[in-house]
Coordinates of C-alpha atoms and ligand atoms in Angstrom, one line a residue:
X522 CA -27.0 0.8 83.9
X523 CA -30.3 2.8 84.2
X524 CA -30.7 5.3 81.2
X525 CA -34.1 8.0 80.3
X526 CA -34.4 10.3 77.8
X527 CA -34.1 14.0 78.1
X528 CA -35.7 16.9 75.7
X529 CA -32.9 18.7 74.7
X530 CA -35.0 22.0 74.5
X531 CA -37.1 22.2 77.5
X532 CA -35.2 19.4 79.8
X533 CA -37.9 17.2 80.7
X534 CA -37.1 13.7 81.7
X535 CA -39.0 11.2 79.7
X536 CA -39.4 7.5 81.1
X537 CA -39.9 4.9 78.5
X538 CA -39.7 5.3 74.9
X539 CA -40.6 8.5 72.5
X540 CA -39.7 9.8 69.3
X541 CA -41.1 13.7 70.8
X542 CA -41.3 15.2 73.9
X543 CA -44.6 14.9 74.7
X544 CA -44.5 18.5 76.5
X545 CA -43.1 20.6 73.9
X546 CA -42.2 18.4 70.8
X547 CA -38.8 19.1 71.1
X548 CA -35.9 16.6 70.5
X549 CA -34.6 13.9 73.0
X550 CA -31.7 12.9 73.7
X551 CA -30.6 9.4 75.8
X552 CA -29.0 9.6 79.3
X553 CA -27.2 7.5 81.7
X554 CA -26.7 7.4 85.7
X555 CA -23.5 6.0 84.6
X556 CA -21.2 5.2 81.2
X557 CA -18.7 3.0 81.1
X558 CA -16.2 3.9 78.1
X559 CA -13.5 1.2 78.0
X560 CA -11.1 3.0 75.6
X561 CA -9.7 0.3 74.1
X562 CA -10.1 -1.7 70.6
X563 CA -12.9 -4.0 69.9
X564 CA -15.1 -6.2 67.3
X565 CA -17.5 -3.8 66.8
X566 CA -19.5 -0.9 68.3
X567 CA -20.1 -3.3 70.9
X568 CA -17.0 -2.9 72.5
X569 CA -18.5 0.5 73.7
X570 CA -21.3 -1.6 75.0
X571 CA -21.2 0.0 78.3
X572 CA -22.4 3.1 76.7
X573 CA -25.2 2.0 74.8
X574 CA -28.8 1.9 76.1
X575 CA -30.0 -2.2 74.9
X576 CA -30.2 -5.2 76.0
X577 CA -30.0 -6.6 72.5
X578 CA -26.8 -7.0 70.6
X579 CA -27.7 -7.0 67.0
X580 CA -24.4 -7.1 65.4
X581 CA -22.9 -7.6 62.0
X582 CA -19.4 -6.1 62.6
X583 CA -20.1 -2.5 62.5
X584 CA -17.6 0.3 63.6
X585 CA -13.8 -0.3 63.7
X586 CA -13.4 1.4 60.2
X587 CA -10.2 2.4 59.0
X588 CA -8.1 5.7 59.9
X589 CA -5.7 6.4 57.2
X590 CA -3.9 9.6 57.1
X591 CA -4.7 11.4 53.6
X592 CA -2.1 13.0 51.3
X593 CA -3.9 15.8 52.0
X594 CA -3.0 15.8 55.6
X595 CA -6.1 15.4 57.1
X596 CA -7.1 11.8 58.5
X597 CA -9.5 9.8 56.5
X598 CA -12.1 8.1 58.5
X599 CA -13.7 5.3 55.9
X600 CA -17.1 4.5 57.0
X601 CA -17.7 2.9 53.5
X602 CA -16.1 -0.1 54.9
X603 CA -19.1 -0.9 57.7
X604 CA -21.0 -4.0 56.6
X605 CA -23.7 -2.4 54.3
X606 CA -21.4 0.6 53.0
X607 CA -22.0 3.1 55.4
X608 CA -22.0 4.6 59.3
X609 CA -25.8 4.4 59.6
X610 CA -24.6 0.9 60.4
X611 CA -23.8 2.2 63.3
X612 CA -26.9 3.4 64.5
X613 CA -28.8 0.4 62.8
X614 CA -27.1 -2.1 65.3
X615 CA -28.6 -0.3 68.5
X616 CA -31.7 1.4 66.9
X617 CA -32.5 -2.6 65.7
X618 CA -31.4 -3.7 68.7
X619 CA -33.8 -1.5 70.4
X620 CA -36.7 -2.6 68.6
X621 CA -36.0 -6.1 69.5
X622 CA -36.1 -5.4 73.2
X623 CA -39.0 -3.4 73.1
X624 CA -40.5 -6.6 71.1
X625 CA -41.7 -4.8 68.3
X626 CA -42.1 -6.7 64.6
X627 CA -41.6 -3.7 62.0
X628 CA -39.4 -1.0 61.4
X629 CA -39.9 1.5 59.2
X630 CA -37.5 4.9 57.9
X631 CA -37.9 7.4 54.9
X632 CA -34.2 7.6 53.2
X633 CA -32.3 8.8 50.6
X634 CA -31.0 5.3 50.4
X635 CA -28.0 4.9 53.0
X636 CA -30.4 4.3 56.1
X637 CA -32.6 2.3 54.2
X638 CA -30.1 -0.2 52.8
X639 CA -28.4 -0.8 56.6
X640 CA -31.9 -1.2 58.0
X641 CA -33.0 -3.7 55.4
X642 CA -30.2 -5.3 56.5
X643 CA -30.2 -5.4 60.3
X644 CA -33.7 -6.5 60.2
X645 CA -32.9 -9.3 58.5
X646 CA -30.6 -10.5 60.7
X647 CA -32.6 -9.4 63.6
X648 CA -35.8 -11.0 61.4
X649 CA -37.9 -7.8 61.7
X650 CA -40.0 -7.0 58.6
X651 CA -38.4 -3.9 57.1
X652 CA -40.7 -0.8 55.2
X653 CA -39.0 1.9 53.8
X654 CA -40.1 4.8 52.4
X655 CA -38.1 6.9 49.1
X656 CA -37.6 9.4 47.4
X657 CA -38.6 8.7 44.0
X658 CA -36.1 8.4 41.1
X659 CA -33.5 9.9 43.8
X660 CA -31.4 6.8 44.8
X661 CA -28.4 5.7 44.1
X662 CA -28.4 2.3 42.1
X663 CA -26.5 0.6 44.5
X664 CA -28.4 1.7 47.7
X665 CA -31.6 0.1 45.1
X666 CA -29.6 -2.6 45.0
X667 CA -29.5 -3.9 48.7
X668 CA -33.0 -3.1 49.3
X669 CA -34.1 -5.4 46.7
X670 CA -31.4 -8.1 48.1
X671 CA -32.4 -7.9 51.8
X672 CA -35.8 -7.8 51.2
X673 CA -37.3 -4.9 52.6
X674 CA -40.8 -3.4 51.0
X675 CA -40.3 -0.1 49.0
X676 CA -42.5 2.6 48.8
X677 CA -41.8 5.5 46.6
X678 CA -43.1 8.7 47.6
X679 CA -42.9 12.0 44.3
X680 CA -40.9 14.4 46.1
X681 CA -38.2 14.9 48.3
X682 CA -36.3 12.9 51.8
X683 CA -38.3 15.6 53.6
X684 CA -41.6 14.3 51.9
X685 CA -40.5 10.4 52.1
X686 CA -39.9 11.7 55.8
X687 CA -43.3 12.6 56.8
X688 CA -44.7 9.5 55.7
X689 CA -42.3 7.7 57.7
X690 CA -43.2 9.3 60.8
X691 CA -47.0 8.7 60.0
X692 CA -46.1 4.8 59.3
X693 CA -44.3 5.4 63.1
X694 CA -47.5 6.6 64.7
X695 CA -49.4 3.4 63.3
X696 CA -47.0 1.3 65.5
X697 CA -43.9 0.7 63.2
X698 CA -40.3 1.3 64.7
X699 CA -39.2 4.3 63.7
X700 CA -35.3 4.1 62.6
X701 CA -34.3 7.4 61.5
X702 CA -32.2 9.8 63.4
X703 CA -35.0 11.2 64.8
X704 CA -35.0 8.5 67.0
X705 CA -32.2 9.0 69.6
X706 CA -31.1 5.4 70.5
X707 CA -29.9 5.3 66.7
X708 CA -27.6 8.4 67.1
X709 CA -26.4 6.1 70.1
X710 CA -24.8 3.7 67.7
X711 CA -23.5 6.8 65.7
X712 CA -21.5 8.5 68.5
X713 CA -19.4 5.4 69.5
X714 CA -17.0 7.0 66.1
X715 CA -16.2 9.9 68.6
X716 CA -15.2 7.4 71.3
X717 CA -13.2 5.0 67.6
X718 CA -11.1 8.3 67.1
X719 CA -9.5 9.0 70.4
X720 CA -8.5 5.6 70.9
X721 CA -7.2 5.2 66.9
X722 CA -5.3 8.9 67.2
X723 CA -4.7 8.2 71.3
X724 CA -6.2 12.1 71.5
X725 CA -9.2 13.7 70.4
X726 CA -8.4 15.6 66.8
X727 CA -8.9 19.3 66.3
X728 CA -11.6 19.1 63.9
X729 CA -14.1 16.5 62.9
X730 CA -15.6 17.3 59.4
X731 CA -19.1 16.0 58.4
X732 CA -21.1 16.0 55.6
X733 CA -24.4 17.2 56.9
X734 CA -28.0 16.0 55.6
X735 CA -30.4 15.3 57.9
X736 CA -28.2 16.5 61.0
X737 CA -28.2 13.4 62.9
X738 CA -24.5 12.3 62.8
X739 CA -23.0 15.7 63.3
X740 CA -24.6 15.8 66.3
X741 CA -24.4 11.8 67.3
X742 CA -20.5 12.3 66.9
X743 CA -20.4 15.3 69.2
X744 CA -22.5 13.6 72.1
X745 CA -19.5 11.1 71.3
X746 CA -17.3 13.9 72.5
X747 CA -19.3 15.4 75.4
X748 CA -19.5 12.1 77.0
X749 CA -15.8 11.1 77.0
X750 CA -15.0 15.2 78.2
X751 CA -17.0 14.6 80.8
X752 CA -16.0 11.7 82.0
X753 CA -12.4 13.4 82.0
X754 CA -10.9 10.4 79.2
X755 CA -9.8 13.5 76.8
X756 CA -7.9 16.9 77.2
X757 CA -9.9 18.5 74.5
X758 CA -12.6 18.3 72.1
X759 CA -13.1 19.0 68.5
X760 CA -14.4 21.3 67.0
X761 CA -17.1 19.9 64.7
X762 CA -17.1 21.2 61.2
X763 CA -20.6 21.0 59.3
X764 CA -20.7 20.4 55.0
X765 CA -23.8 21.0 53.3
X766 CA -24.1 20.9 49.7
X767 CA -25.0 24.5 48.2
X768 CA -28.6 23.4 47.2
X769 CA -29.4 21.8 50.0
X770 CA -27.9 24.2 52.8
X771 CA -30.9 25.3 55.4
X772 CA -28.2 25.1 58.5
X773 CA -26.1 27.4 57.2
X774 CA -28.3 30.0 57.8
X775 CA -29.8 28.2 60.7
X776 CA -26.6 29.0 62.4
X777 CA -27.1 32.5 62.1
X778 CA -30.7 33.2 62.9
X779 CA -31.2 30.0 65.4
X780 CA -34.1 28.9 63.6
X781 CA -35.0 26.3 60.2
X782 CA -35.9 27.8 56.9
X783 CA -36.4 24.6 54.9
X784 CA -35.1 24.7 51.4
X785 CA -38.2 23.7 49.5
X786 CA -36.8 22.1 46.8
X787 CA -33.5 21.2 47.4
X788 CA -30.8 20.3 44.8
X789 CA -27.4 18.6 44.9
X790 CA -25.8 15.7 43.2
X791 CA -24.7 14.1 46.4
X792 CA -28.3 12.4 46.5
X793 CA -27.5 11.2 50.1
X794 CA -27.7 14.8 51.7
X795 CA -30.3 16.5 49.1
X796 CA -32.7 17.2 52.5
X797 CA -34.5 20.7 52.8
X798 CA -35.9 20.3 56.1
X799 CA -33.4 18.4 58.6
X800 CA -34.9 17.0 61.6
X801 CA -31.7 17.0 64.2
X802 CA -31.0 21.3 63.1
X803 CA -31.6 21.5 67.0
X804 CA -29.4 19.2 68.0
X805 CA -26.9 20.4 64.9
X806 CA -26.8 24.0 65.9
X807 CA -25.9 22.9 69.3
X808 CA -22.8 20.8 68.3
X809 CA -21.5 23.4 66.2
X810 CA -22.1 26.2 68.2
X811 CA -20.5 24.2 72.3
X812 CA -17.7 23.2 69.6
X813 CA -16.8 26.1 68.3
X814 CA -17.3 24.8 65.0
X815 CA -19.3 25.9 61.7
X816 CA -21.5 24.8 58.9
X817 CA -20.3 25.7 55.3
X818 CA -21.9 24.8 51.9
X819 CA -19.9 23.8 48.7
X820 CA -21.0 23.7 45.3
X821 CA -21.2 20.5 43.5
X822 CA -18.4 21.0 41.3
X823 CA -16.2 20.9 44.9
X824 CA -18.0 17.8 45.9
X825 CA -17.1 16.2 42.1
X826 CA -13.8 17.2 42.2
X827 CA -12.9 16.4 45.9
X828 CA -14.9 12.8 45.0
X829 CA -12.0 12.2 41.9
X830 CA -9.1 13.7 44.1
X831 CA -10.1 11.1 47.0
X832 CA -10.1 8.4 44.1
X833 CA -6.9 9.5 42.4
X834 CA -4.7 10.9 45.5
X835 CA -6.2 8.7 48.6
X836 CA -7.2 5.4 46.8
X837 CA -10.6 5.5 48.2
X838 CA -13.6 5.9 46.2
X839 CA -16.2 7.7 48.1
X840 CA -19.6 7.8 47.5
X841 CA -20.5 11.8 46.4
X842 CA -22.1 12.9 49.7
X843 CA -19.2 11.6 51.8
X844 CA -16.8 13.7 49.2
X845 CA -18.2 16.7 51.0
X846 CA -15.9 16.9 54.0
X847 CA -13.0 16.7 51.5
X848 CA -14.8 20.1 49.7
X849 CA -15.4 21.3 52.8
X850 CA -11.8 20.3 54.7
X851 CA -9.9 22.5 51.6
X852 CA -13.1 25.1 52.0
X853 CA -12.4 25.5 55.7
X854 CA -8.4 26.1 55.0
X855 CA -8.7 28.7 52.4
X856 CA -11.1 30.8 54.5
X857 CA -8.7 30.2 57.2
X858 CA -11.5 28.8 58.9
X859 CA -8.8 25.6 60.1
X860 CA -5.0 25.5 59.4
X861 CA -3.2 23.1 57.7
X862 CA -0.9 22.6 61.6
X863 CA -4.6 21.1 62.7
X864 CA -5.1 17.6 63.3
X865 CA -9.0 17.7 61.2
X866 CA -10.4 14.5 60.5
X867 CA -13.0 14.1 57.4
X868 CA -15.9 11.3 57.9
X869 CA -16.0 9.7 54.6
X870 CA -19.0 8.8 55.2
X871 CA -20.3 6.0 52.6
X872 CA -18.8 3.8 50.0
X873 CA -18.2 4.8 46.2
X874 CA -19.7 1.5 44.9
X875 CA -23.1 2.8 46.2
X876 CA -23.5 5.5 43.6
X877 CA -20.9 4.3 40.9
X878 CA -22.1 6.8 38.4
X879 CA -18.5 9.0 37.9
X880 CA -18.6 12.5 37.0
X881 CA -15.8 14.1 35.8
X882 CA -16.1 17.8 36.5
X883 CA -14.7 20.0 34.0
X884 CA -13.4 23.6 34.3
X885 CA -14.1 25.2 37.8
X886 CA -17.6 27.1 36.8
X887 CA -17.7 31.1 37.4
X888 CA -20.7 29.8 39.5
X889 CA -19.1 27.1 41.0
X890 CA -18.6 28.2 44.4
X891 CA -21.5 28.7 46.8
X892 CA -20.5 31.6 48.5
X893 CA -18.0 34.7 47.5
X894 CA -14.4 33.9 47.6
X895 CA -12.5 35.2 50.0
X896 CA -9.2 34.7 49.0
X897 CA -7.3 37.3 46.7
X898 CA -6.6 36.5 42.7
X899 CA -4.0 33.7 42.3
X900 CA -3.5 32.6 45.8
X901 CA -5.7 29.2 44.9
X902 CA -5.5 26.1 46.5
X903 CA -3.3 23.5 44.8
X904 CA -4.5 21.6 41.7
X905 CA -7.3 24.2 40.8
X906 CA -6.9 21.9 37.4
X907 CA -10.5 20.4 36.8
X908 CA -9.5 16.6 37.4
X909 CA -6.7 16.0 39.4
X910 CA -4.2 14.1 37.9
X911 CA -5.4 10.3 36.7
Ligands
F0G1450 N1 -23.3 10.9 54.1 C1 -24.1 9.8 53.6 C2 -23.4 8.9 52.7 C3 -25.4 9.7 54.0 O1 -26.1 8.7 53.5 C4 -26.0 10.7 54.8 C5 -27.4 10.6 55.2 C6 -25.2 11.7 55.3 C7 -23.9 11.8 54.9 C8 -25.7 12.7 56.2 O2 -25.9 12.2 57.5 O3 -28.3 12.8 57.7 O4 -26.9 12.2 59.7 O5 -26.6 14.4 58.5 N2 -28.2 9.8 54.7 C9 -29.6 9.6 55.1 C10 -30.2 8.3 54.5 C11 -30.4 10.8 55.1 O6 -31.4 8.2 54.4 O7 -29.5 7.4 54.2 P1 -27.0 12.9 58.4

């Protein structure tokens, strides 16, 4: 398999290995003179090996997760239960992987803990020295946790991901491996959950939702789709449905005007997704828009409550970010956005033992939703009681 990198704005071919293009900075994506999708179950993502770009097989079991249908009617897809927690496991495979091949000795990522923890990891099976870079006082305790276990050095930056971020990418320019999404043989991990999904449902669904933070998954997961289309292995694809939390929403208007105002200081208790400035929005708008998909924001009292209800109703404690496809699965209904006849799929995207800190929203606030209602007076969804029942 030969495979190159392409800029997805300006469509130069890039030979060997960049973060940028080097004509016009834009984002690059991998490509392959030919992929090999064997449909079929496996151990792990490398089952799909025939579609991903290394030589290296750095594996701890990742992918395979669980597809439950929910109560709700929408399928459940429980990345939580990926070696460290989450899908960035995923991505960490091949992206640590990748670094082995191209024989390099430190990785480095800024995080709002979830990409952190499953490189600390992979690098110490791989037995790459591991530097991360956080947010401040803006991790989940459990995320703390497995950095501190695995052994990776911490540096705390004051500020936000986006801040964390930039020093990441400085770290990167001084020879470190960079692992976040900005890096596209890590989305390559992420998109074998597209190719998981039509061999678990035998079809691709209607609707993927994602909670969206620093847009890399959204659009990993759609590649996912793309490849398998075009390849001719499925009738139809999904259309990918975007959540952002309220505070922390730049895409949503991104979709409109085609360009990123970051959100300077953003604000959300799903810590996971609080990102003002996402990287992939390029790559995001793209998804959404060759889906026919959207990006909505919910407030955090949706992201509590849908958190309890996936607890209480699924038997699957989430951890808050990943709550946000539920908030934004029963968002998209009421605005008649998807119907409840569609086969939608919700990414539960990391486990609730990460961030075990339980809120237990009260009365829906006057405030509480990010954008005007749409729906007229009475017609609410079921259960607009504060907890669902215990
Ligand atoms: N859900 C969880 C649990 C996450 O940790 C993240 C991202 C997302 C959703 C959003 O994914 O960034 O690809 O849009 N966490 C990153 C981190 C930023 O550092 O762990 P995305």
């Amino acid at each position: 398999m030969r495979t190159w990198l392409r800029c997805v704005e300006c469509g130069r071919v890039v030979e060997g290995f960049a973060y940028r293009c080097p004509s016009c900075g834009g984002l690059l994506e991998v490509e392959y003179d030919r992929l090999e999708i064997r449909l079929e179950r496996g151990e792990s993502i490398w089952s799909f090996s025939g579609a991903l770009p290394v030589r290296e097989r750095v594996s701890l079991g990742e992918g395979w997760t669980p597809l439950v249908r929910g109560r709700s009617g929408a399928w459940l897809k429980y990345e939580g239960s990926n070696p460290t927690g989450s899908f960035k496991d995923r991505g960490m495979a091949v992206a640590v992987s990748h670094a082995l091949d191209l024989r390099c000795g430190e990785a480095v990522c800024a995080s709002t803990g979830n990409t952190a923890a499953s490189m600390a990891a992979y690098c110490a099976r791989a037995g790459l020295e591991a530097r991360v870079i956080v947010p401040r006082g803006k991790v989940a305790p459990g995320k703390v946790a497995q950095l501190v276990a695995h052994g990776a050095s911490v540096e705390e930056v004051d500020g936000y991901f986006d801040d964390a971020l930039d020093a990441a990418l400085a770290a990167a320019r001084g020879g470190a491996y960079l692992m976040n999404s900005v890096n596209p043989y890590r989305l390559e991990g992420q998109k074998t959950l597209a190719y998981e999904l039509v061999v678990q449902l035998g079809r691709a669904p209607d609707a993927v939702v994602v909670p969206v933070g620093n847009a890399g998954n959204i659009s990993a997961i759609w590649k996912g789709f793309r490849e398998l289309a075009g390849l001719g292995l499925v009738d139809g694809t999904p259309r990918m449905v975007g959540v952002q939390a309220a505070g922390a929403a730049p895409l949503v208007r991104a979709m409109e005007t085609g360009r990123l105002d970051p959100v300077g200081e953003p604000e959300t208790v799903a810590s996971a997704i609080r990102i003002g400035r996402p990287v992939n929005w390029p790559k995001a708008v793209r998804a959404v828009r060759e889906s026919g998909g959207t990006i909505l924001a919910v407030s955090d009292w949706e992201i509590d409550r849908a958190r309890l209800e996936l607890a209480r109703r699924e038997g699957l404690f989430v951890e808050t970010a990943s709550a946000a496809a539920l908030a934004g699965y029963r968002r998209a209904l009421e605005e008649g956005i998807l119907s409840a006849e569609e086969e939608a799929v919700l990414v539960l995207t990391g486990s609730g033992l990460k961030d075990p800190e339980v809120r237990l929203p009260g009365p829906r606030p006057a405030t509480g939703r990010a954008t005007a209602s749409r729906r007229p007076p009475g017609s609410g969804p079921p259960g607009e009681a504060p907890c669902p029942p215990g």
